[in-house]
Amino acid sequence: MGMLDKKYHDSNIIIVGLESALNWARKNSLWYEQFGLACCAIEMMATAASRYDFDRFGIIPRSSPRQADVMIVAGTVTMKMASRIERLYEQMSEPRYVISMGSCSNCGGPYWEHGYHVLKGVDKVIPVDVYVPGCPPRPEALLEGFLKLQEKITGETIIVKKNEADKKPETA
Amino acid sequence: MKKPEEILEYLNQKFGEDQLTLERGDIGEPWILVPASMIRDLSKFLRDDSELRFDMLMCLSGLHYLKEEELGVVYHLHSTKLDHYVTLKVRVPVEEPEVPSVESIWKTADWHEREAWDMVGVVFDKHPNLKRILLPDDWIGHPLRKDYVQQEFYQGIPTGE
């Protein structure tokens, strides 16, 4: 727990709201799916390497979508790949998040007009939580994307509010 | 070492005067225009003849001539033994885009011909495995044709914005 270490030596009980404990756990162990689609993957690898060190945020790669919490769509999504991306997303267990990294997966990037083979934004097949602009984005930008995602997770709630209880639950 | 002009002269002695023509663009090396029907025999000769020995197909590309309503195939050959180069071109009408495959002569041609089929739709006769190489099998059309119209949906996913 970092800054809380060694402050509670007389007791092993900490009282905390369930929601904040859940959110705290989720946002600090964002395991991402280990795959890259284009040059953005190089920046993603650089972010994971020792200089920028993803691991200090608890962000580590997993090789199976079933163990992953977040999918980084790092690169150009071709039409051939789009259905595979969709399948990978469906295989992830909830709660699941998507970071769209770079111009290509945000909106088609340089292929937006004449790229017959490129999907014009990965949000056409799966819901996206955070968009990281850049071509490719620097590691700092991707880290910022993760910090934004952490912010988003902090605000999540497990409680259904009264006026929302009658509404149908949202399905992805 | 032979220049393209000398190679043409040498080929004319073997295949007759009026079959092959040497063409020249504004820049770059000249090329030999070959009738589609004789490309396989010619390729075999180019590879096996002791004075030519073109043992390497550097590149094979497909072309679309929109105005002429023709498809083209360009062969860039190199002899690693004798260190000379030659470029061949074949042109066929869009309606009957059949060119004999040279896969049996240079293995390089296998994937290159599949790409030319995928992108501009040249049909390579007697190719052992002529299917798309880059695009998915159920794609419609050949995208590098100048009059290509993109399909709006691929497997229910919009291809446009």
mmCIF file of C-alpha atoms in Angstrom, chain B residues 47-158:
data_model
loop_
_atom_site.group_PDB
_atom_site.id
_atom_site.type_symbol
_atom_site.label_atom_id
_atom_site.label_comp_id
_atom_site.label_asym_id
_atom_site.label_seq_id
_atom_site.Cartn_x
_atom_site.Cartn_y
_atom_site.Cartn_z
ATOM 1 C CA ARG B 47 17.397 -18.563 -67.186
ATOM 2 C CA ASP B 48 19.103 -21.516 -68.832
ATOM 3 C CA ASP B 49 21.076 -20.036 -71.714
ATOM 4 C CA SER B 50 24.798 -19.968 -70.982
ATOM 5 C CA GLU B 51 25.216 -16.425 -72.288
ATOM 6 C CA LEU B 52 22.297 -14.981 -70.321
ATOM 7 C CA ARG B 53 21.896 -17.014 -67.108
ATOM 8 C CA PHE B 54 19.205 -14.862 -65.486
ATOM 9 C CA ASP B 55 19.038 -16.874 -62.292
ATOM 10 C CA MET B 56 17.220 -14.288 -60.231
ATOM 11 C CA LEU B 57 13.800 -12.715 -60.546
ATOM 12 C CA MET B 58 14.294 -9.553 -58.527
ATOM 13 C CA CYS B 59 10.737 -8.328 -58.735
ATOM 14 C CA LEU B 60 7.458 -9.092 -60.402
ATOM 15 C CA SER B 61 4.792 -6.401 -60.298
ATOM 16 C CA GLY B 62 1.289 -5.917 -61.591
ATOM 17 C CA LEU B 63 0.045 -2.765 -63.311
ATOM 18 C CA HIS B 64 -3.254 -1.324 -64.466
ATOM 19 C CA TYR B 65 -3.382 0.939 -67.519
ATOM 20 C CA LEU B 66 -6.737 2.653 -67.174
ATOM 21 C CA LYS B 67 -6.947 4.412 -70.591
ATOM 22 C CA GLU B 68 -5.649 1.469 -72.599
ATOM 23 C CA GLU B 69 -7.884 -0.921 -70.618
ATOM 24 C CA GLU B 70 -4.950 -3.217 -70.102
ATOM 25 C CA LEU B 71 -3.197 -4.977 -67.254
ATOM 26 C CA GLY B 72 0.558 -5.309 -67.196
ATOM 27 C CA VAL B 73 3.169 -7.457 -65.541
ATOM 28 C CA VAL B 74 6.765 -6.293 -65.140
ATOM 29 C CA TYR B 75 9.641 -8.718 -64.583
ATOM 30 C CA HIS B 76 12.965 -7.396 -63.300
ATOM 31 C CA LEU B 77 15.686 -9.957 -63.920
ATOM 32 C CA HIS B 78 19.254 -10.131 -62.764
ATOM 33 C CA SER B 79 22.049 -12.552 -63.478
ATOM 34 C CA THR B 80 24.163 -13.063 -60.389
ATOM 35 C CA LYS B 81 26.697 -15.009 -62.465
ATOM 36 C CA LEU B 82 27.180 -12.541 -65.310
ATOM 37 C CA ASP B 83 25.990 -9.400 -63.506
ATOM 38 C CA HIS B 84 23.567 -7.997 -66.058
ATOM 39 C CA TYR B 85 19.986 -6.863 -65.834
ATOM 40 C CA VAL B 86 16.924 -6.867 -68.043
ATOM 41 C CA THR B 87 13.320 -5.760 -67.643
ATOM 42 C CA LEU B 88 10.427 -7.529 -69.356
ATOM 43 C CA LYS B 89 6.867 -6.286 -69.703
ATOM 44 C CA VAL B 90 3.728 -8.142 -70.632
ATOM 45 C CA ARG B 91 0.446 -6.425 -71.404
ATOM 46 C CA VAL B 92 -2.933 -8.112 -71.586
ATOM 47 C CA PRO B 93 -6.506 -6.774 -71.971
ATOM 48 C CA VAL B 94 -8.506 -6.297 -68.758
ATOM 49 C CA GLU B 95 -11.262 -8.599 -70.002
ATOM 50 C CA GLU B 96 -8.889 -11.542 -70.464
ATOM 51 C CA PRO B 97 -6.071 -10.911 -67.999
ATOM 52 C CA GLU B 98 -4.332 -14.262 -68.410
ATOM 53 C CA VAL B 99 -0.561 -14.458 -68.264
ATOM 54 C CA PRO B 100 1.356 -17.749 -68.064
ATOM 55 C CA SER B 101 2.912 -18.251 -64.634
ATOM 56 C CA VAL B 102 6.701 -18.291 -64.315
ATOM 57 C CA GLU B 103 6.518 -19.912 -60.882
ATOM 58 C CA SER B 104 8.037 -23.131 -62.290
ATOM 59 C CA ILE B 105 11.068 -21.142 -63.496
ATOM 60 C CA TRP B 106 11.743 -18.817 -60.571
ATOM 61 C CA LYS B 107 10.227 -19.761 -57.190
ATOM 62 C CA THR B 108 10.215 -16.063 -56.278
ATOM 63 C CA ALA B 109 7.310 -15.661 -58.654
ATOM 64 C CA ASP B 110 5.006 -17.705 -56.420
ATOM 65 C CA TRP B 111 4.157 -15.015 -53.879
ATOM 66 C CA HIS B 112 4.796 -12.130 -56.291
ATOM 67 C CA GLU B 113 2.209 -13.485 -58.701
ATOM 68 C CA ARG B 114 -0.225 -13.990 -55.869
ATOM 69 C CA GLU B 115 0.266 -10.333 -54.937
ATOM 70 C CA ALA B 116 -0.283 -9.206 -58.536
ATOM 71 C CA TRP B 117 -3.476 -11.255 -58.578
ATOM 72 C CA ASP B 118 -4.592 -9.842 -55.227
ATOM 73 C CA MET B 119 -3.899 -6.191 -56.042
ATOM 74 C CA VAL B 120 -4.662 -5.770 -59.762
ATOM 75 C CA GLY B 121 -6.258 -9.072 -60.729
ATOM 76 C CA VAL B 122 -3.827 -10.581 -63.203
ATOM 77 C CA VAL B 123 -4.692 -14.264 -63.645
ATOM 78 C CA PHE B 124 -1.554 -16.380 -63.760
ATOM 79 C CA ASP B 125 -2.158 -19.483 -65.794
ATOM 80 C CA LYS B 126 -0.816 -22.744 -64.265
ATOM 81 C CA HIS B 127 0.112 -21.097 -60.955
ATOM 82 C CA PRO B 128 -0.083 -23.875 -58.325
ATOM 83 C CA ASN B 129 -1.783 -21.810 -55.610
ATOM 84 C CA LEU B 130 -3.297 -18.644 -57.014
ATOM 85 C CA LYS B 131 -5.190 -17.128 -54.093
ATOM 86 C CA ARG B 132 -5.083 -13.782 -52.316
ATOM 87 C CA ILE B 133 -1.931 -13.159 -50.317
ATOM 88 C CA LEU B 134 -2.591 -9.913 -48.404
ATOM 89 C CA LEU B 135 -6.319 -9.311 -48.348
ATOM 90 C CA PRO B 136 -8.792 -11.755 -46.811
ATOM 91 C CA ASP B 137 -10.123 -14.447 -49.154
ATOM 92 C CA ASP B 138 -13.656 -13.052 -49.181
ATOM 93 C CA TRP B 139 -12.618 -9.527 -50.219
ATOM 94 C CA ILE B 140 -14.345 -8.108 -53.295
ATOM 95 C CA GLY B 141 -12.324 -6.539 -56.127
ATOM 96 C CA HIS B 142 -8.687 -5.711 -56.718
ATOM 97 C CA PRO B 143 -7.809 -2.495 -54.852
ATOM 98 C CA LEU B 144 -4.881 -1.234 -56.929
ATOM 99 C CA ARG B 145 -6.970 -0.994 -60.077
ATOM 100 C CA LYS B 146 -7.480 2.650 -60.976
ATOM 101 C CA ASP B 147 -11.248 2.205 -61.233
ATOM 102 C CA TYR B 148 -11.547 0.296 -57.953
ATOM 103 C CA VAL B 149 -14.649 0.991 -55.916
ATOM 104 C CA GLN B 150 -14.348 0.037 -52.283
ATOM 105 C CA GLN B 151 -17.013 -2.159 -50.757
ATOM 106 C CA GLU B 152 -18.987 -0.301 -48.082
ATOM 107 C CA PHE B 153 -19.000 -3.104 -45.555
ATOM 108 C CA TYR B 154 -16.664 -5.972 -44.884
ATOM 109 C CA GLN B 155 -18.276 -8.679 -42.721
ATOM 110 C CA GLY B 156 -20.724 -6.109 -41.412
ATOM 111 C CA ILE B 157 -17.990 -3.652 -40.414
ATOM 112 C CA PRO B 158 -18.059 -0.277 -42.212
#
